[in-house]
């Protein structure tokens, strides 16, 4: 089985970043000089994924313009014979296909993924959340693809978190240990208020069976105000789809709030993982993380 498609949900209003997100999509906010979504796209391309479906909402046209090499800006660079300045991004655009679907109402992550139903014809596809940046030698999503391909299972990425933070994440319940880092699941619960089944939190990478769409449709009929992806994966699991959690290797940066976004920017700079061949920018000095962060 070959997994090539990835769905990137990017339709949220970005309320935690207002007022800037009134005109700039959260996914386009820069971490150093690249928008957050580009880190996700690069991780996917490094994992041989080449078909992107970005779930957007009105006002998010900047994302479409960014992954398009026929804009007026591209024309101007051509005129000036300076297209090499955008070669990094142009290579990304050339090596993949970008499609877009509009989510008209923001009714939760599960609802956003349901927008991809017509686009996914294959047995398995990836979901990557642009709020989670993962820096790793073996790209985060690739670690999941390797296991999904071998086991023909749905696979979610997890990381250990302190117990006091479980109510901010999807948390997995372990049925058995396959190895130190790989677990067979018997349940998943979204943001448990108390009594979490473990301290393994889902971080925004998934390889998912297309059976998810019927699970999403089933649970959406129970009239929940927000349709959760975690609940649909759990539903699929109760109906026979094996679900595996993998403790992924690498560092995860949450860029979902301004403070975390700043921390991620500083950390990415410190690590000098930033490799900008578009602007010939070279990092000369690392910034210290301030104590208050
Ligand atoms: C989403 C998922 C949650 C997951 C988290 C990871 O929550 O619903 O299961 O743990 O992403 O970032 P959100 O942070 O969008 O509320």
Tab-separated table of C-alpha atoms and ligand atoms in Angstrom:
chain	number	residue	atom	x	y	z
A	1	UNK	CA	0.000	0.000	0.000
A	2	UNK	CA	1.303	3.411	-0.963
A	3	UNK	CA	0.239	6.432	1.067
A	4	UNK	CA	0.455	9.687	-0.887
A	5	UNK	CA	-2.308	11.969	0.289
A	6	UNK	CA	-2.359	14.326	3.213
A	7	UNK	CA	-5.138	16.461	4.574
A	8	UNK	CA	-4.152	19.684	6.339
A	9	UNK	CA	-6.990	21.278	8.292
A	10	UNK	CA	-6.461	25.044	8.075
A	11	UNK	CA	-9.958	26.484	8.315
A	12	UNK	CA	-9.914	27.665	11.932
A	13	UNK	CA	-10.454	31.332	12.712
A	14	UNK	CA	-7.214	31.613	14.691
A	15	UNK	CA	-8.991	33.469	17.484
A	16	UNK	CA	-6.038	33.074	19.867
A	17	UNK	CA	-3.965	35.167	17.462
A	18	UNK	CA	-6.473	37.962	16.897
A	19	UNK	CA	-6.263	40.707	15.750
A	20	UNK	CA	-3.500	39.672	13.287
A	21	UNK	CA	-5.546	36.676	12.087
A	22	UNK	CA	-8.266	39.013	10.861
A	23	UNK	CA	-6.250	39.304	7.637
A	24	UNK	CA	-3.421	36.753	7.911
A	25	UNK	CA	-4.311	33.076	8.301
A	26	UNK	CA	-2.739	31.574	11.409
A	27	UNK	CA	-1.053	28.953	9.224
A	28	UNK	CA	0.744	31.751	7.347
A	29	UNK	CA	2.324	33.313	10.427
A	30	UNK	CA	6.093	33.086	10.055
A	31	UNK	CA	8.410	30.904	12.069
A	32	UNK	CA	11.597	32.720	11.113
A	33	UNK	CA	10.916	33.491	7.455
A	34	UNK	CA	8.698	30.547	6.515
A	35	UNK	CA	5.008	30.229	7.263
A	36	UNK	CA	4.126	27.486	9.745
A	37	UNK	CA	2.284	25.513	7.050
A	38	UNK	CA	5.468	25.254	4.972
A	39	UNK	CA	7.145	23.230	7.740
A	40	UNK	CA	4.231	20.796	7.543
A	41	UNK	CA	4.404	20.598	3.756
A	42	UNK	CA	8.182	20.015	3.836
A	43	UNK	CA	7.814	17.246	6.416
A	44	UNK	CA	5.213	15.619	4.150
A	45	UNK	CA	7.296	15.918	0.993
A	46	UNK	CA	10.285	14.449	2.852
A	47	UNK	CA	7.963	11.524	3.622
A	48	UNK	CA	7.105	11.067	-0.091
A	49	UNK	CA	3.612	12.495	0.221
A	50	UNK	CA	2.772	14.496	-2.871
A	51	UNK	CA	-0.951	15.184	-2.789
A	52	UNK	CA	-2.191	17.860	-0.430
A	53	UNK	CA	-5.746	18.746	0.390
A	54	UNK	CA	-5.895	21.897	2.478
A	55	UNK	CA	-9.195	22.498	4.247
A	56	UNK	CA	-9.655	26.255	4.292
A	57	UNK	CA	-12.325	28.839	5.005
A	58	UNK	CA	-13.117	32.227	3.480
A	59	UNK	CA	-10.282	34.732	3.941
A	60	UNK	CA	-7.556	32.072	3.723
A	61	UNK	CA	-6.670	32.796	0.087
A	62	UNK	CA	-3.100	33.673	1.135
A	63	UNK	CA	-2.452	29.927	1.541
A	64	UNK	CA	-3.584	29.230	-2.033
A	65	UNK	CA	-1.512	32.126	-3.374
A	66	UNK	CA	1.538	30.967	-1.498
A	67	UNK	CA	1.528	27.485	-3.047
A	68	UNK	CA	1.018	28.843	-6.551
A	69	UNK	CA	3.868	29.813	-8.833
A	70	UNK	CA	1.790	31.816	-11.318
A	71	UNK	CA	1.140	34.878	-9.186
A	72	UNK	CA	1.918	38.463	-10.135
A	73	UNK	CA	4.844	38.308	-7.717
A	74	UNK	CA	6.289	35.313	-9.622
A	75	UNK	CA	5.820	37.258	-12.853
A	76	UNK	CA	7.748	40.241	-11.432
A	77	UNK	CA	10.615	38.026	-10.261
A	78	UNK	CA	10.765	36.485	-13.742
A	79	UNK	CA	10.948	39.926	-15.326
A	80	UNK	CA	13.864	40.785	-13.036
A	81	UNK	CA	15.482	37.380	-13.661
A	82	UNK	CA	15.437	36.671	-9.963
A	83	UNK	CA	13.334	33.509	-9.828
A	84	UNK	CA	16.203	31.747	-8.028
A	85	UNK	CA	15.211	33.718	-4.916
A	86	UNK	CA	12.078	31.595	-4.685
A	87	UNK	CA	13.597	28.322	-5.817
A	88	UNK	CA	12.996	26.494	-2.505
A	89	UNK	CA	9.286	27.210	-2.593
A	90	UNK	CA	9.059	26.640	-6.361
A	91	UNK	CA	10.533	23.164	-5.923
A	92	UNK	CA	7.889	22.357	-3.335
A	93	UNK	CA	5.147	23.568	-5.667
A	94	UNK	CA	6.570	21.521	-8.548
A	95	UNK	CA	6.903	18.335	-6.566
A	96	UNK	CA	3.352	18.195	-5.242
A	97	UNK	CA	-0.271	18.777	-6.104
A	98	UNK	CA	-2.275	21.192	-3.948
A	99	UNK	CA	-6.054	21.105	-3.752
A	100	UNK	CA	-8.410	23.050	-1.533
A	101	UNK	CA	-11.813	22.502	-0.052
A	102	UNK	CA	-13.840	25.026	1.906
A	103	UNK	CA	-15.220	24.246	5.336
A	104	UNK	CA	-18.156	26.621	5.611
A	105	UNK	CA	-18.754	26.211	9.338
A	106	UNK	CA	-16.085	25.520	11.914
A	107	UNK	CA	-17.628	22.524	13.643
A	108	UNK	CA	-14.498	20.801	14.921
A	109	UNK	CA	-11.502	18.875	13.630
A	110	UNK	CA	-13.613	15.844	12.765
A	111	UNK	CA	-15.919	18.006	10.656
A	112	UNK	CA	-12.894	19.478	8.839
A	113	UNK	CA	-11.631	15.981	7.998
A	114	UNK	CA	-15.098	15.008	6.755
A	115	UNK	CA	-14.655	17.704	4.073
A	116	UNK	CA	-11.989	15.410	2.528
A	117	UNK	CA	-14.402	12.522	1.929
A	118	UNK	CA	-14.675	12.990	-1.850
A	119	UNK	CA	-10.944	13.481	-2.234
A	120	UNK	CA	-9.780	10.299	-0.507
A	121	UNK	CA	-10.242	7.200	-2.641
A	122	UNK	CA	-7.365	5.244	-1.092
A	123	UNK	CA	-7.490	2.957	1.953
A	124	UNK	CA	-5.219	5.138	4.087
A	125	UNK	CA	-4.296	8.826	4.127
A	126	UNK	CA	-2.449	11.228	6.409
A	127	UNK	CA	-3.680	14.103	8.525
A	128	UNK	CA	-1.193	16.723	9.705
A	129	UNK	CA	-2.184	19.543	12.054
A	130	UNK	CA	-0.364	22.794	11.316
A	131	UNK	CA	-0.340	23.785	15.016
A	132	UNK	CA	2.233	21.057	15.658
A	133	UNK	CA	5.688	21.464	14.162
A	134	UNK	CA	7.820	18.347	14.475
A	135	UNK	CA	11.561	18.456	13.990
A	136	UNK	CA	13.153	15.080	13.551
A	137	UNK	CA	15.746	13.311	11.377
A	138	UNK	CA	13.147	10.782	10.274
A	139	UNK	CA	10.168	13.076	9.545
A	140	UNK	CA	7.345	12.660	12.074
A	141	UNK	CA	4.675	11.591	9.589
A	142	UNK	CA	7.103	9.168	7.938
A	143	UNK	CA	7.516	7.334	11.242
A	144	UNK	CA	3.753	6.705	11.190
A	145	UNK	CA	3.622	5.788	7.506
A	146	UNK	CA	6.263	3.082	8.037
A	147	UNK	CA	4.151	1.416	10.723
A	148	UNK	CA	0.793	1.896	8.980
A	149	UNK	CA	2.191	0.319	5.811
A	150	UNK	CA	3.547	-2.712	7.691
A	151	UNK	CA	0.521	-3.285	9.895
A	152	UNK	CA	-2.370	-1.970	7.761
A	153	UNK	CA	-3.657	-0.034	10.741
A	154	UNK	CA	-4.642	3.480	11.654
A	155	UNK	CA	-1.683	5.075	13.440
A	156	UNK	CA	-1.592	8.140	15.694
A	157	UNK	CA	1.496	9.959	16.936
A	158	UNK	CA	1.812	10.387	20.693
A	159	UNK	CA	4.172	11.956	23.173
A	160	UNK	CA	4.363	11.635	26.943
A	161	UNK	CA	3.054	14.687	28.741
A	162	UNK	CA	2.773	15.624	32.435
A	163	UNK	CA	-0.564	14.387	33.824
A	164	UNK	CA	-1.751	17.918	34.626
A	165	UNK	CA	-1.980	18.699	30.897
A	166	UNK	CA	-4.094	15.727	29.787
A	167	UNK	CA	-7.239	17.853	29.531
A	168	UNK	CA	-5.704	19.770	26.604
A	169	UNK	CA	-5.130	16.738	24.366
A	170	UNK	CA	-6.546	13.600	22.881
A	171	UNK	CA	-5.299	10.794	25.155
A	172	UNK	CA	-4.853	7.145	24.186
A	173	UNK	CA	-5.742	4.032	26.150
A	174	UNK	CA	-3.271	1.186	25.711
A	175	UNK	CA	-4.358	-2.399	25.142
A	176	UNK	CA	-0.892	-3.910	24.704
A	177	UNK	CA	2.688	-2.956	24.107
A	178	UNK	CA	4.118	-3.948	20.720
A	179	UNK	CA	7.526	-2.455	21.559
A	180	UNK	CA	8.868	0.292	23.816
A	181	UNK	CA	7.434	2.957	21.495
A	182	UNK	CA	4.543	1.222	19.742
A	183	UNK	CA	1.215	0.399	21.362
A	184	UNK	CA	-1.982	-1.330	20.320
A	185	UNK	CA	-4.904	0.784	21.520
A	186	UNK	CA	-8.284	-0.073	22.971
A	187	UNK	CA	-9.615	3.474	23.111
A	188	UNK	CA	-8.990	7.191	22.721
A	189	UNK	CA	-10.537	10.048	24.614
A	190	UNK	CA	-10.567	13.709	23.651
A	191	UNK	CA	-9.487	16.129	26.377
A	192	UNK	CA	-10.406	14.041	29.451
A	193	UNK	CA	-11.467	16.233	32.373
A	194	UNK	CA	-10.292	13.663	34.908
A	195	UNK	CA	-9.176	10.034	34.969
A	196	UNK	CA	-7.117	9.999	31.789
A	197	UNK	CA	-6.333	6.459	30.577
A	198	UNK	CA	-2.606	7.336	30.184
A	199	UNK	CA	-0.285	10.310	29.853
A	200	UNK	CA	0.266	9.656	26.143
A	201	UNK	CA	-1.116	12.620	24.216
A	202	UNK	CA	-1.929	12.692	20.533
A	203	UNK	CA	0.288	15.163	18.697
A	204	UNK	CA	-1.027	16.321	15.338
A	205	UNK	CA	0.035	13.485	13.027
A	206	UNK	CA	-2.203	10.643	11.904
A	207	UNK	CA	-2.386	7.932	9.265
A	208	UNK	CA	-6.073	7.110	9.026
A	209	UNK	CA	-8.196	4.479	7.337
A	210	UNK	CA	-10.860	5.842	5.031
A	211	UNK	CA	-13.382	4.055	7.260
A	212	UNK	CA	-13.100	7.253	9.284
A	213	UNK	CA	-15.641	8.938	7.017
A	214	UNK	CA	-18.462	6.581	7.928
A	215	UNK	CA	-17.503	6.852	11.608
A	216	UNK	CA	-17.551	10.647	11.360
A	217	UNK	CA	-20.960	10.529	9.694
A	218	UNK	CA	-22.319	8.161	12.331
A	219	UNK	CA	-21.196	10.195	15.305
A	220	UNK	CA	-22.163	13.514	13.729
A	221	UNK	CA	-25.754	12.319	13.707
A	222	UNK	CA	-25.633	12.200	17.526
A	223	UNK	CA	-25.863	15.987	17.364
A	224	UNK	CA	-22.625	17.016	19.016
A	225	UNK	CA	-21.810	20.702	18.682
A	226	UNK	CA	-18.192	19.868	17.754
A	227	UNK	CA	-17.277	16.768	15.794
A	228	UNK	CA	-14.024	15.370	17.199
A	229	UNK	CA	-11.575	13.345	15.115
A	230	UNK	CA	-10.495	11.482	18.267
A	231	UNK	CA	-14.082	10.292	18.863
A	232	UNK	CA	-14.364	9.070	15.270
A	233	UNK	CA	-11.065	7.150	15.527
A	234	UNK	CA	-12.374	5.611	18.742
A	235	UNK	CA	-15.626	4.666	16.980
A	236	UNK	CA	-13.661	3.067	14.141
A	237	UNK	CA	-11.606	1.109	16.678
A	238	UNK	CA	-14.740	-0.220	18.412
A	239	UNK	CA	-15.872	-1.364	14.955
A	240	UNK	CA	-12.807	-3.450	14.220
A	241	UNK	CA	-10.172	-1.110	12.726
A	242	UNK	CA	-6.835	-1.688	14.503
A	243	UNK	CA	-5.415	1.537	15.916
A	244	UNK	CA	-1.774	1.899	16.923
A	245	UNK	CA	-0.041	4.718	18.791
A	246	UNK	CA	3.601	5.499	18.119
A	247	UNK	CA	5.740	7.534	20.483
A	248	UNK	CA	7.455	9.538	17.822
A	249	UNK	CA	11.064	10.512	17.813
A	250	UNK	CA	11.774	14.195	17.564
A	251	UNK	CA	10.797	17.486	19.061
A	252	UNK	CA	7.338	18.916	18.860
A	253	UNK	CA	6.617	22.608	18.931
A	254	UNK	CA	3.094	23.733	19.599
A	255	UNK	CA	2.523	26.942	17.656
A	256	UNK	CA	-1.142	27.315	18.618
A	257	UNK	CA	-0.759	30.350	20.898
A	258	UNK	CA	1.354	33.518	20.575
A	259	UNK	CA	3.604	32.543	23.522
A	260	UNK	CA	4.197	29.012	22.235
A	261	UNK	CA	4.714	30.373	18.753
A	262	UNK	CA	7.432	32.693	20.075
A	263	UNK	CA	9.032	29.849	21.995
A	264	UNK	CA	9.001	27.676	18.845
A	265	UNK	CA	10.556	30.471	16.816
A	266	UNK	CA	13.373	30.842	19.315
A	267	UNK	CA	13.914	27.099	19.564
A	268	UNK	CA	13.946	26.656	15.798
A	269	UNK	CA	16.471	29.446	15.559
A	270	UNK	CA	18.587	27.929	18.329
A	271	UNK	CA	18.618	24.564	16.647
A	272	UNK	CA	19.574	26.179	13.397
A	273	UNK	CA	17.211	23.773	11.730
A	274	UNK	CA	16.115	26.657	9.640
A	275	UNK	CA	17.545	26.197	6.184
A	276	UNK	CA	16.526	29.071	4.033
A	277	UNK	CA	17.739	28.866	0.511
A	278	UNK	CA	15.212	31.432	-0.680
A	279	UNK	CA	16.670	34.568	0.825
A	280	UNK	CA	20.264	33.521	1.466
A	281	UNK	CA	19.662	34.286	5.076
A	282	UNK	CA	22.259	32.823	7.426
A	283	UNK	CA	21.745	32.475	11.135
A	284	UNK	CA	24.718	33.932	12.902
A	285	UNK	CA	23.563	34.055	16.473
A	286	UNK	CA	21.086	32.097	18.550
A	287	UNK	CA	18.575	33.844	20.727
A	288	UNK	CA	18.255	32.773	24.363
A	289	UNK	CA	14.819	31.636	25.541
A	290	UNK	CA	13.674	34.263	28.044
A	291	UNK	CA	12.920	32.929	31.552
A	292	UNK	CA	9.324	34.107	31.483
A	293	UNK	CA	8.395	31.715	28.676
B	1	LIG	C1	-6.316	18.661	18.498
B	1	LIG	C2	-6.871	17.248	18.712
B	1	LIG	C3	-6.247	16.623	19.969
B	1	LIG	C4	-4.744	16.638	19.845
B	1	LIG	C5	-4.222	18.068	19.577
B	1	LIG	C6	-2.733	18.044	19.278
B	1	LIG	O1	-6.780	19.468	19.557
B	1	LIG	O2	-8.281	17.315	18.850
B	1	LIG	O3	-6.707	15.285	20.110
B	1	LIG	O4	-4.168	16.115	21.040
B	1	LIG	O5	-4.893	18.645	18.443
B	1	LIG	O6	-2.247	19.316	19.039
B	1	LIG	P1	-6.694	21.089	19.513
B	1	LIG	O7	-5.328	21.440	20.020
B	1	LIG	O8	-6.906	21.494	18.093
B	1	LIG	O9	-7.770	21.554	20.432
